[in-house]
Coordinates of C-alpha atoms in Angstrom, one line a residue:
M1408 CA 81.0 367.0 247.4
R1409 CA 78.5 364.2 247.0
L1410 CA 78.9 364.3 243.2
Q1411 CA 82.6 364.1 243.6
L1412 CA 82.2 361.2 246.0
R1413 CA 80.1 359.3 243.5
V1414 CA 82.6 360.0 240.8
S1415 CA 85.4 358.7 243.0
V1416 CA 83.5 355.5 243.6
T1417 CA 83.0 355.0 239.8
G1418 CA 86.6 356.1 239.4
R1419 CA 87.7 352.6 240.4
S1420 CA 86.1 351.4 237.1
A1421 CA 88.5 351.1 234.1
W1422 CA 88.7 354.3 232.0
S1423 CA 86.0 356.2 233.8
H1424 CA 87.5 359.7 233.4
P1425 CA 87.4 360.7 237.1
T1426 CA 89.6 363.7 236.7
T1427 CA 87.6 365.4 234.0
C1428 CA 84.5 364.8 236.1
C1429 CA 85.9 366.3 239.2
S1430 CA 86.7 369.6 237.5
A1431 CA 83.0 370.0 236.7
A1432 CA 81.5 368.9 240.0
E1433 CA 80.5 372.4 241.3
L1434 CA 79.3 373.3 237.8
M1435 CA 77.0 370.3 237.6
S1436 CA 75.8 370.8 241.2
V1437 CA 74.8 374.4 240.6
L1438 CA 73.2 373.6 237.2
F1439 CA 71.2 370.6 238.4
F1440 CA 70.2 371.7 241.9
H1441 CA 70.1 375.5 241.7
T1442 CA 69.5 376.7 238.1
M1443 CA 67.7 374.1 236.0
R1444 CA 64.0 373.5 236.2
Y1445 CA 62.9 369.9 235.5
K1446 CA 60.9 367.0 236.7
A1447 CA 63.4 364.5 238.1
T1448 CA 61.0 361.6 237.8
D1449 CA 60.2 362.5 234.1
P1450 CA 63.5 363.4 232.4
R1451 CA 62.0 363.7 228.9
N1452 CA 59.1 365.9 229.9
Q1453 CA 58.6 368.4 227.2
C1454 CA 58.6 371.3 229.6
N1455 CA 61.9 370.5 231.2
D1456 CA 65.0 372.6 230.8
R1457 CA 67.4 370.8 228.5
F1458 CA 71.0 369.8 229.2
V1459 CA 73.7 368.6 226.8
L1460 CA 77.0 367.2 228.0
S1461 CA 79.1 368.0 225.0
K1462 CA 82.2 366.8 226.8
G1463 CA 80.7 363.3 226.7
H1464 CA 83.7 361.5 228.3
A1465 CA 82.6 363.2 231.6
A1466 CA 79.5 360.9 231.6
P1467 CA 80.1 359.7 235.2
I1468 CA 79.4 363.2 236.5
L1469 CA 76.1 363.3 234.6
Y1470 CA 75.1 359.9 236.0
A1471 CA 76.1 361.1 239.5
A1472 CA 73.8 364.2 239.1
W1473 CA 70.8 362.0 238.1
A1474 CA 71.6 359.7 241.0
E1475 CA 71.6 362.7 243.3
A1476 CA 68.2 363.8 241.7
G1477 CA 66.9 360.3 242.5
F1478 CA 66.4 359.0 239.0
V1479 CA 69.4 356.7 238.7
K1480 CA 69.9 354.2 241.5
E1481 CA 73.1 354.8 243.3
A1482 CA 73.9 351.1 243.3
D1483 CA 73.9 351.2 239.5
L1484 CA 76.8 353.7 239.3
I1485 CA 79.3 351.0 240.1
N1486 CA 78.2 349.2 236.9
L1487 CA 79.5 352.0 234.8
R1488 CA 80.8 350.8 231.4
K1489 CA 79.8 347.2 232.1
I1490 CA 78.3 345.4 229.1
D1491 CA 74.9 344.8 230.8
S1492 CA 74.6 348.5 231.9
D1493 CA 73.1 351.4 230.1
L1494 CA 75.6 353.7 231.9
E1495 CA 78.0 353.7 229.0
G1496 CA 81.4 355.5 228.8
H1497 CA 79.7 358.2 226.8
P1498 CA 76.0 359.1 227.2
T1499 CA 73.4 358.0 224.7
P1500 CA 69.6 358.3 224.5
K1501 CA 69.3 354.8 225.8
L1502 CA 69.0 356.8 229.0
E1503 CA 65.9 358.9 229.4
F1504 CA 67.8 361.9 230.6
V1505 CA 70.0 362.1 227.4
D1506 CA 68.7 363.8 224.3
V1507 CA 71.7 363.5 222.1
A1508 CA 74.7 361.2 222.1
T1509 CA 78.0 362.9 222.7
G1510 CA 81.6 361.8 222.8
S1511 CA 82.7 362.9 219.4
L1512 CA 83.8 366.3 220.6
G1513 CA 82.6 369.7 219.3
Q1514 CA 79.1 368.7 218.4
G1515 CA 77.1 369.3 221.6
L1516 CA 76.8 373.0 221.2
G1517 CA 75.3 372.7 217.7
A1518 CA 72.6 370.4 219.0
A1519 CA 71.9 372.7 221.9
C1520 CA 71.5 375.5 219.4
G1521 CA 68.8 373.4 217.7
M1522 CA 67.0 372.8 220.9
A1523 CA 67.2 376.5 221.9
Y1524 CA 66.0 377.6 218.5
T1525 CA 63.1 375.2 218.7
G1526 CA 62.1 376.4 222.2
K1527 CA 62.3 380.1 221.2
H1528 CA 60.8 380.0 217.7
F1529 CA 58.8 376.8 217.3
D1530 CA 57.5 375.9 220.7
K1531 CA 57.6 379.5 222.0
S1532 CA 58.1 378.0 225.5
S1533 CA 60.1 379.0 228.6
Y1534 CA 62.4 376.0 228.8
R1535 CA 66.0 376.9 228.6
V1536 CA 69.0 375.0 227.2
Y1537 CA 72.3 374.4 229.0
C1538 CA 75.4 372.9 227.4
M1539 CA 78.6 371.8 229.2
M1540 CA 81.7 371.9 227.0
G1541 CA 85.4 371.1 227.6
D1542 CA 88.2 373.5 226.8
G1543 CA 89.9 371.0 224.6
E1544 CA 86.9 370.6 222.2
C1545 CA 87.0 374.4 221.6
S1546 CA 89.7 373.6 219.0
E1547 CA 86.9 372.0 216.9
G1548 CA 85.6 374.3 214.1
A1549 CA 82.1 373.0 214.6
V1550 CA 82.1 374.8 218.0
W1551 CA 82.6 378.2 216.3
E1552 CA 80.0 377.4 213.7
A1553 CA 77.6 376.9 216.5
M1554 CA 78.8 380.0 218.3
A1555 CA 78.0 382.1 215.1
F1556 CA 74.6 380.5 214.8
G1557 CA 73.6 381.1 218.4
S1558 CA 74.4 384.8 218.3
H1559 CA 73.0 385.3 214.8
Y1560 CA 69.6 384.1 216.0
N1561 CA 69.8 385.8 219.4
L1562 CA 69.3 382.6 221.3
D1563 CA 69.0 384.2 224.8
N1564 CA 67.5 380.9 226.1
L1565 CA 70.9 379.2 225.6
V1566 CA 73.7 379.0 228.2
A1567 CA 76.9 377.3 227.4
V1568 CA 79.6 376.6 230.0
I1569 CA 83.3 375.9 229.2
D1570 CA 84.9 373.8 231.8
A1571 CA 88.4 375.3 231.3
N1572 CA 90.4 372.8 233.4
R1573 CA 93.6 373.5 231.4
L1574 CA 94.6 370.0 230.6
G1575 CA 93.7 368.0 227.5
Q1576 CA 94.3 364.3 226.9
S1577 CA 98.0 364.3 226.0
E1578 CA 99.0 367.9 227.0
A1579 CA 97.6 371.2 228.0
A1580 CA 94.8 372.7 226.0
P1581 CA 95.9 375.6 223.7
L1582 CA 94.7 378.5 225.8
K1583 CA 95.5 376.8 229.1
H1584 CA 94.1 379.2 231.7
D1585 CA 94.3 382.4 229.6
M1586 CA 90.7 383.4 230.6
D1587 CA 90.9 386.8 229.0
V1588 CA 91.4 385.3 225.5
Y1589 CA 88.5 383.0 226.1
R1590 CA 86.4 386.0 227.1
R1591 CA 87.4 388.1 224.1
R1592 CA 86.8 385.3 221.6
C1593 CA 83.3 384.5 222.9
E1594 CA 82.4 388.2 223.0
A1595 CA 83.7 388.6 219.5
F1596 CA 81.2 385.9 218.4
G1597 CA 78.4 388.0 219.9
W1598 CA 77.9 386.1 223.2
N1599 CA 77.3 387.6 226.6
T1600 CA 80.3 386.2 228.5
Y1601 CA 81.2 385.7 232.2
V1602 CA 84.5 384.5 233.4
V1603 CA 84.2 382.8 236.8
D1604 CA 85.9 380.6 239.3
G1605 CA 84.4 377.2 238.4
H1606 CA 84.9 375.9 242.0
D1607 CA 83.1 378.8 243.7
V1608 CA 79.5 377.8 244.1
E1609 CA 78.2 381.3 245.0
E1610 CA 80.0 382.9 242.0
L1611 CA 78.5 380.2 239.7
C1612 CA 75.0 380.7 241.1
K1613 CA 75.3 384.5 240.5
A1614 CA 76.5 384.1 236.9
L1615 CA 73.8 381.6 236.0
W1616 CA 71.2 383.9 237.5
Q1617 CA 72.5 386.8 235.5
A1618 CA 72.4 384.8 232.3
Q1619 CA 68.7 384.3 232.8
Q1620 CA 68.2 388.1 232.8
V1621 CA 70.0 388.7 229.5
K1622 CA 67.9 389.4 226.4
G1623 CA 68.9 389.1 222.8
K1624 CA 72.2 387.1 223.3
P1625 CA 73.2 383.7 224.3
T1626 CA 75.5 383.5 227.3
M1627 CA 78.8 381.8 227.7
I1628 CA 80.2 381.1 231.1
V1629 CA 83.9 380.4 231.0
A1630 CA 84.8 378.6 234.3
K1631 CA 88.4 378.3 235.4
T1632 CA 88.7 374.9 236.9
F1633 CA 91.3 372.3 237.8
K1634 CA 91.3 368.8 236.4
G1635 CA 91.1 366.2 239.1
R1636 CA 89.8 368.8 241.7
G1637 CA 89.7 367.3 245.2
L1638 CA 91.9 364.3 244.3
K1639 CA 95.1 364.6 246.3
G1640 CA 98.3 364.2 244.3
I1641 CA 96.3 364.1 241.1
E1642 CA 94.6 367.6 240.9
N1643 CA 96.0 369.7 238.1
T1644 CA 98.5 367.0 237.2
D1645 CA 99.1 365.9 233.6
N1646 CA 98.8 362.3 232.3
W1647 CA 95.7 361.4 234.3
H1648 CA 93.1 361.8 231.5
G1649 CA 90.8 358.8 231.2
K1650 CA 92.7 356.7 233.8
P1651 CA 91.1 354.9 236.7
L1652 CA 92.1 355.7 240.2
P1653 CA 94.5 353.2 241.7
K1654 CA 92.7 351.3 244.5
D1655 CA 94.6 353.0 247.3
R1656 CA 94.1 356.5 245.9
A1657 CA 90.4 355.8 245.2
E1658 CA 89.9 354.7 248.8
E1659 CA 91.8 357.7 250.1
A1660 CA 89.8 360.1 248.0
I1661 CA 86.5 358.5 249.1
K1662 CA 87.4 358.9 252.8
D1663 CA 88.6 362.5 252.3
L1664 CA 85.4 363.5 250.5
E1665 CA 83.2 361.7 253.0
S1666 CA 84.8 363.6 255.9
Q1667 CA 83.9 366.9 254.2
I1668 CA 80.2 366.2 253.7
Q1669 CA 78.4 367.9 256.6
N1670 CA 74.9 366.7 255.9
P1671 CA 75.0 363.4 253.9
N1672 CA 71.3 362.9 254.1
K1673 CA 70.2 366.3 252.9
T1674 CA 67.9 366.1 249.9
I1675 CA 67.9 368.9 247.3
C1676 CA 65.0 369.0 244.9
P1677 CA 65.2 370.9 241.6
E1678 CA 62.7 373.6 240.8
L1679 CA 59.8 372.4 238.6
P1680 CA 59.4 373.8 235.1
N1681 CA 56.6 375.9 233.8
E1682 CA 53.8 373.9 232.1
D1683 CA 53.8 375.8 228.9
T1684 CA 54.9 373.3 226.3
A1685 CA 52.4 371.0 224.6
P1686 CA 53.1 367.3 224.2
A1687 CA 54.5 366.2 220.8
D1688 CA 52.1 365.4 218.0
L1689 CA 53.1 362.0 216.7
S1690 CA 50.3 361.6 214.1
P1691 CA 51.3 360.6 210.5
I1692 CA 52.1 363.4 208.1
T1693 CA 50.7 363.0 204.5
L1694 CA 50.8 365.1 201.4
P1695 CA 47.6 367.2 201.2
S1696 CA 47.3 366.5 197.5
P1697 CA 48.8 363.9 195.1
P1698 CA 51.8 364.8 192.9
N1699 CA 50.6 367.1 190.0
Y1700 CA 52.6 365.6 187.1
K1701 CA 51.7 363.7 183.9
I1702 CA 53.7 360.9 182.5
G1703 CA 56.2 362.3 180.1
D1704 CA 56.5 365.7 181.9
K1705 CA 60.0 366.7 182.7
V1706 CA 60.9 368.0 186.2
A1707 CA 64.1 368.0 188.3
T1708 CA 63.7 365.9 191.4
R1709 CA 65.3 368.7 193.4
K1710 CA 62.3 370.9 192.4
A1711 CA 59.9 368.1 193.3
Y1712 CA 61.6 368.0 196.7
G1713 CA 60.8 371.7 197.3
V1714 CA 57.2 371.2 196.1
A1715 CA 56.7 368.2 198.4
L1716 CA 58.4 369.9 201.4
A1717 CA 56.0 372.9 201.1
K1718 CA 53.1 370.5 200.8
L1719 CA 54.1 368.7 204.0
G1720 CA 54.4 372.1 205.7
Q1721 CA 50.8 372.7 204.9
S1722 CA 49.9 369.3 206.5
S1723 CA 51.7 369.7 209.7
P1724 CA 53.2 372.6 211.7
R1725 CA 55.8 370.2 213.0
V1726 CA 57.6 370.2 209.7
V1727 CA 60.6 372.5 209.6
A1728 CA 63.3 373.0 207.0
L1729 CA 67.0 373.9 207.2
D1730 CA 69.4 374.8 204.5
A1731 CA 73.1 375.7 204.1
D1732 CA 72.7 378.8 201.9
M1733 CA 71.6 376.5 199.0
K1734 CA 67.8 377.0 199.2
N1735 CA 67.6 378.4 195.6
S1736 CA 69.4 375.3 194.3
T1737 CA 67.8 372.6 196.5
F1738 CA 64.4 374.4 196.1
S1739 CA 63.8 374.4 199.8
E1740 CA 63.1 378.1 199.1
M1741 CA 59.6 377.0 198.2
F1742 CA 59.1 376.0 201.9
H1743 CA 60.8 379.2 202.9
K1744 CA 58.4 381.3 200.9
A1745 CA 55.4 379.5 202.3
Y1746 CA 56.5 379.2 205.9
P1747 CA 59.4 381.6 206.7
E1748 CA 58.8 381.2 210.4
R1749 CA 59.6 377.5 210.1
F1750 CA 62.7 377.8 207.9
V1751 CA 66.2 377.9 209.5
E1752 CA 69.0 379.3 207.3
C1753 CA 72.2 377.7 208.6
F1754 CA 74.5 379.4 206.0
I1755 CA 77.6 377.6 204.8
A1756 CA 78.2 375.5 207.9
E1757 CA 77.1 372.0 207.0
Q1758 CA 78.4 370.4 210.2
N1759 CA 76.4 372.8 212.4
M1760 CA 73.3 372.5 210.1
V1761 CA 73.2 368.7 210.8
S1762 CA 73.7 369.2 214.6
V1763 CA 71.0 372.0 214.7
A1764 CA 68.6 369.6 212.9
I1765 CA 69.4 366.9 215.5
G1766 CA 68.6 369.4 218.2
C1767 CA 65.4 370.5 216.5
A1768 CA 64.2 366.9 216.3
T1769 CA 64.8 365.9 219.9
R1770 CA 61.8 364.8 221.9
D1771 CA 59.9 364.7 218.6
R1772 CA 59.4 368.5 218.8
T1773 CA 59.8 368.8 215.0
V1774 CA 60.1 366.8 211.8
A1775 CA 63.3 368.4 210.4
F1776 CA 64.4 368.4 206.8
A1777 CA 67.9 369.7 206.1
S1778 CA 69.3 370.2 202.6
T1779 CA 72.4 371.2 200.7
F1780 CA 74.5 369.7 197.9
A1781 CA 74.9 366.0 198.6
A1782 CA 78.7 366.4 198.1
F1783 CA 78.9 368.8 201.0
L1784 CA 77.2 366.5 203.4
S1785 CA 80.5 364.6 203.4
R1786 CA 81.9 367.5 205.5
A1787 CA 79.3 366.7 208.2
Y1788 CA 79.7 362.9 208.1
D1789 CA 80.8 362.5 211.7
H1790 CA 77.8 364.5 212.8
I1791 CA 75.5 362.3 210.7
R1792 CA 77.2 359.2 212.3
M1793 CA 76.5 360.6 215.7
A1794 CA 72.9 361.4 214.7
A1795 CA 72.4 357.7 214.3
V1796 CA 73.9 357.0 217.7
S1797 CA 71.5 359.7 219.0
E1798 CA 68.6 357.7 217.5
S1799 CA 67.7 361.0 215.7
N1800 CA 64.8 361.2 213.3
I1801 CA 66.3 363.7 210.9
N1802 CA 65.8 363.9 207.1
L1803 CA 68.7 365.0 204.9
A1804 CA 68.3 366.0 201.3
G1805 CA 71.4 366.1 199.0
S1806 CA 71.0 367.6 195.6
H1807 CA 73.4 367.8 192.6
C1808 CA 74.4 364.1 193.0
G1809 CA 76.5 362.1 190.5
V1810 CA 78.3 363.3 187.4
S1811 CA 75.1 364.6 185.8
I1812 CA 75.9 368.1 186.9
G1813 CA 78.8 368.0 184.4
E1814 CA 80.4 371.3 183.8
D1815 CA 80.5 372.2 187.5
G1816 CA 83.3 369.8 188.0
P1817 CA 84.2 367.1 190.5
S1818 CA 84.2 369.3 193.6
Q1819 CA 80.4 369.6 193.3
M1820 CA 79.6 366.0 192.4
A1821 CA 78.4 363.6 195.1
L1822 CA 79.9 360.3 194.2
E1823 CA 80.4 358.9 197.7
D1824 CA 77.1 359.8 199.2
I1825 CA 75.2 356.6 198.9
A1826 CA 78.2 354.6 200.2
M1827 CA 78.4 357.0 203.1
F1828 CA 74.7 356.8 204.1
R1829 CA 74.5 353.0 203.6
A1830 CA 77.2 352.7 206.3
I1831 CA 75.0 354.5 208.8
P1832 CA 72.8 352.2 211.0
T1833 CA 69.1 353.0 210.9
C1834 CA 69.5 355.1 207.7
T1835 CA 66.8 354.8 205.0
L1836 CA 68.0 356.0 201.6
F1837 CA 65.8 357.3 198.9
Y1838 CA 66.9 357.9 195.3
P1839 CA 63.8 358.9 193.4
S1840 CA 63.7 358.8 189.7
D1841 CA 61.0 361.3 188.8
G1842 CA 58.8 364.0 190.3
V1843 CA 56.1 361.5 191.5
S1844 CA 58.5 359.2 193.3
T1845 CA 60.3 362.2 194.8
E1846 CA 57.2 363.7 196.4
R1847 CA 56.2 360.3 197.8
S1848 CA 59.8 359.7 199.1
V1849 CA 59.6 363.0 201.0
E1850 CA 56.3 361.9 202.5
L1851 CA 57.7 358.5 203.4
A1852 CA 60.8 360.1 205.0
A1853 CA 58.6 362.3 207.2
N1854 CA 57.1 359.2 208.7
T1855 CA 60.1 356.9 208.9
K1856 CA 62.1 356.4 212.1
G1857 CA 65.8 357.0 212.0
I1858 CA 67.9 359.0 209.5
C1859 CA 66.6 359.4 206.0
F1860 CA 68.7 360.6 203.0
L1861 CA 67.0 361.8 199.9
R1862 CA 69.3 361.9 196.9
I1863 CA 68.0 364.5 194.4
T1864 CA 69.3 365.6 191.0
R1865 CA 69.7 368.8 189.1
P1866 CA 68.8 367.8 185.6
E1867 CA 65.1 367.4 184.6
L1868 CA 63.9 363.9 184.3
K1869 CA 60.9 362.5 182.6
V1870 CA 58.0 361.5 184.8
I1871 CA 57.5 357.8 184.6
Y1872 CA 55.0 357.1 187.3
D1873 CA 51.3 357.9 187.5
P1874 CA 50.5 360.3 190.3
K1875 CA 48.3 357.6 191.9
E1876 CA 51.3 355.2 192.1
K1877 CA 51.8 353.8 195.6
F1878 CA 55.3 353.6 197.1
E1879 CA 56.7 351.7 200.1
V1880 CA 60.2 351.7 201.6
G1881 CA 62.2 348.8 200.3
V1882 CA 59.7 347.7 197.7
A1883 CA 60.8 347.8 194.1
K1884 CA 58.8 348.4 190.9
V1885 CA 59.2 346.7 187.5
L1886 CA 59.1 349.1 184.6
R1887 CA 60.0 346.7 181.8
Q1888 CA 59.5 342.9 181.7
S1889 CA 58.8 340.2 179.1
D1890 CA 59.0 336.5 178.8
S1891 CA 62.1 336.9 176.6
D1892 CA 64.2 338.8 179.1
Q1893 CA 67.8 337.9 179.1
V1894 CA 69.0 340.0 182.0
T1895 CA 67.7 342.0 185.0
V1896 CA 69.0 345.6 185.6
I1897 CA 68.4 347.4 188.8
G1898 CA 69.1 351.1 189.6
A1899 CA 67.5 354.4 190.2
G1900 CA 67.6 358.2 189.5
V1901 CA 69.5 359.4 186.5
T1902 CA 70.8 356.0 185.7
L1903 CA 67.3 354.6 185.5
H1904 CA 66.5 356.8 182.5
E1905 CA 69.8 355.9 180.8
A1906 CA 69.0 352.3 181.3
L1907 CA 65.5 352.7 179.8
T1908 CA 67.1 354.3 176.8
A1909 CA 69.5 351.3 176.5
A1910 CA 66.5 348.9 176.9
D1911 CA 64.7 350.7 174.0
Q1912 CA 67.9 350.4 171.9
L1913 CA 68.2 346.7 172.6
A1914 CA 64.5 346.1 172.1
S1915 CA 64.8 347.7 168.6
E1916 CA 67.4 345.0 167.9
G1917 CA 65.2 342.2 169.1
K1918 CA 66.8 341.8 172.6
S1919 CA 65.1 342.5 175.9
F1920 CA 65.8 342.8 179.6
S1921 CA 63.7 343.6 182.6
W1922 CA 64.3 346.9 184.5
W1923 CA 63.9 347.0 188.2
P1924 CA 64.3 350.4 189.9
G1925 CA 66.0 349.9 193.2
R1926 CA 68.8 352.1 194.6
E1927 CA 71.7 353.5 192.7
L1928 CA 75.3 353.3 194.1
H1929 CA 77.7 355.9 192.7
H1930 CA 76.4 356.6 189.2
C1931 CA 76.3 353.1 187.7
P1932 CA 73.7 350.7 186.5
L1933 CA 73.3 348.0 189.2
V1934 CA 72.1 344.5 189.1
A1935 CA 71.5 344.2 192.9
W1936 CA 69.0 345.4 195.4
Q1937 CA 70.5 348.5 196.9
G1938 CA 68.0 349.3 199.5
I1939 CA 68.7 349.0 203.2
T1940 CA 65.5 347.2 203.9
P1941 CA 64.9 343.5 203.2
L1942 CA 64.2 342.3 199.7
P1943 CA 60.6 341.7 198.6
P1944 CA 59.3 338.2 199.4
G1945 CA 61.1 335.7 197.3
G1946 CA 64.0 338.0 196.6
L1947 CA 65.3 338.4 193.1
A1948 CA 64.9 334.8 192.3
G1949 CA 61.3 334.7 193.3
N1950 CA 60.3 337.8 191.4
Y1951 CA 62.5 337.5 188.3
T1952 CA 63.0 333.9 187.5
T1953 CA 63.6 334.4 183.8
A1954 CA 66.5 336.8 184.1
P1955 CA 70.0 335.8 184.9
W1956 CA 72.1 337.8 187.3
W1957 CA 74.2 340.5 185.6
P1958 CA 76.7 342.7 187.4
G1959 CA 76.8 346.4 186.7
R1960 CA 79.7 348.8 186.5
E1961 CA 82.4 349.6 189.0
L1962 CA 80.9 351.3 192.0
H1963 CA 82.8 353.8 194.1
H1964 CA 86.2 352.4 193.0
C1965 CA 85.0 349.0 194.2
P1966 CA 84.1 346.7 191.3
L1967 CA 81.0 344.8 192.2
A1968 CA 79.8 341.5 191.3
A1969 CA 77.6 341.6 194.3
W1970 CA 74.4 341.0 196.2
Q1971 CA 73.9 344.3 197.9
G1972 CA 71.0 343.6 200.3
I1973 CA 71.4 343.9 204.0
T1974 CA 69.5 340.6 204.5
P1975 CA 71.2 337.2 203.9
L1976 CA 71.6 335.8 200.5
P1977 CA 68.7 333.6 199.2
P1978 CA 68.9 329.9 199.8
G1979 CA 71.7 328.5 197.7
G1980 CA 73.4 331.8 197.4
L1981 CA 73.9 333.5 194.0
A1982 CA 75.2 330.3 192.5
G1983 CA 72.0 328.5 193.3
N1984 CA 69.8 331.2 191.9
Y1985 CA 71.9 332.6 189.1
T1986 CA 73.8 329.8 187.6
T1987 CA 75.5 332.0 185.0
A1988 CA 77.0 334.4 187.5
P1989 CA 80.5 333.9 188.9
W1990 CA 80.7 334.2 192.6
R1991 CA 83.6 335.8 194.4
P1992 CA 83.2 336.1 198.2
G1993 CA 84.6 339.4 199.4
R1994 CA 84.7 341.0 202.8
E1995 CA 81.7 341.9 204.9
L1996 CA 80.7 345.6 204.9
H1997 CA 78.9 346.9 207.9
H1998 CA 76.8 343.8 208.8
C1999 CA 75.9 343.4 205.1
P2000 CA 76.7 340.0 203.6
L2001 CA 78.4 340.8 200.2
V2002 CA 79.4 338.8 197.3
A2003 CA 81.7 341.4 195.9
W2004 CA 85.3 342.4 195.7
Q2005 CA 85.4 344.5 198.8
G2006 CA 89.1 344.7 199.5
I2007 CA 90.8 348.1 199.7
T2008 CA 93.7 346.8 197.5
P2009 CA 93.5 346.5 193.7
L2010 CA 91.8 343.6 192.0
P2011 CA 94.0 340.6 191.2
P2012 CA 95.9 340.8 187.9
G2013 CA 93.5 340.8 185.1
G2014 CA 90.6 341.9 187.3
L2015 CA 87.4 340.0 187.6
A2016 CA 87.2 339.5 183.9
G2017 CA 90.6 337.9 183.8
N2018 CA 90.0 335.6 186.7
Y2019 CA 86.4 334.7 186.0
T2020 CA 86.0 334.3 182.3
T2021 CA 82.2 333.9 182.6
A2022 CA 81.9 337.4 184.1
P2023 CA 79.7 339.5 181.9
W2024 CA 80.5 342.9 180.5
Q2025 CA 80.3 345.8 182.9
G2026 CA 78.1 348.3 181.2
I2027 CA 74.7 348.5 179.5
T2028 CA 76.0 349.9 176.3
P2029 CA 78.1 349.4 174.3
R2030 CA 77.9 345.6 174.4
P2031 CA 81.0 343.3 174.2
P2032 CA 82.0 341.7 171.0
G2033 CA 79.4 339.0 170.2
G2034 CA 76.7 340.7 172.2
L2035 CA 74.8 339.2 175.1
E2036 CA 74.6 335.8 173.6
S2037 CA 78.3 335.2 173.7
T2038 CA 78.4 336.3 177.4

């Protein structure tokens, strides 16, 4: 009743989802004040039971529960959704009692699976994981990927609850209140299943106690509830999703609930957890030995990834690896062979793999590396986006990038991956060009906050760096440079080696340019810094004063004549630093100042070349008529 009262108070705020909260009031009350074990004054204590609110729009009921537990000030609840309040419309880890951000439906159970797997197999601790889901989100395929994962790995420390309140946003949920179909579906996926009256406290207490006794299976509690429970004239009525209560109805609901509370001053304290989980080890993780390659050796960067991952596993027991049934292509099998107890096979379910990795990495319990073909990570893009909102420290490795995989065809080629990951806040992107830089990139990723993406390739590439070479995030290296350079070319990965070949060809003809490995976008040579960190001191102008600016090829169907850094342009802009370069201001992409054609419509008639006659040719070779001098 007190949780419902608090929700009714916040229900006067715009778009506070009071009806979806009220259907879960008894569920949350029993979970937080009967079943779960946690320290209310220390929500992120490593020993606490975990809770994931997958139906994130029911955030007010979560805030109400923590107010009842004494961690959130009751007076703060009225500030729900205000710009200066951390009590947002959907929960995020800005709040100490939130491990993963939710609100994009269907993702919470996968993260809960990752937490449960970590508790059972990595931490080997007694904490349990609870996940509250909505019936509407059960239409998401990711839910059933997680269901399959949970039963396959016998996660008996995981309990999920479906708040089956019948109503979705615009109409009834597909199964409405057909509880037998819910039961049979969950049982078919290998879950121990109870169907209960979600408003019967005693029945809920019994089901959650029984779930604790079950061994070898996760438990699903399907609770029949009614949306807007306790709100007269609103309960079980359509078209109230996400709507605030009118003032008169809110006041009426508050008075009605207040009259039903028999002991308003009674304090209920949760049971404390077992102290059987060690604090997280946050020490840096380094390769136990330098890369073992010689300049000129040929090695695929995907294989170097596997080598580096196994090395990191030797350095720290916190390092874990996940894969989507690609381990013999991504070479994560090398980690699997060395540390099978720390390898999680997620099978062909990339969405769930990313969510499981997010769950594994919560509270810094693990340093998680998840790998598959880079092209298939596009399937999990929303999960990756939410990982950034969750402030997750996960590392994703995508192999078989670009057109270099050739005969496999376009379905296997990652051509959008860098554009995808560059749009993710907090993401650091690595595109190593040889075995040495790959191993060091893996090492850097393990120690870098936020999401890291490692773009690795199938073909073997020549080793170009000495094993003792030092690497830093956002700091480029010059491979070719002379006083007679006419142009600067920047790129990475497969393209780097093609550009070096072009440089050798031009050098044999008496022409030269400097080569600066940065980040590759799409599969084209670039003349822009492509990292997501600031440029080195002085920028391009300060480091390469002899080379004019030279645009590369079309990138991801967006022709670039662009400065691709996230930081502002150097003083004077491109025009001031690169007097031979045309400048066409485009749009801004994701807080990145660009000087590129960034529209989603075609280029103007004639393209850049037709409109800007000084624009140089768009490839490294072949050269335009007249060569570089005429351009």
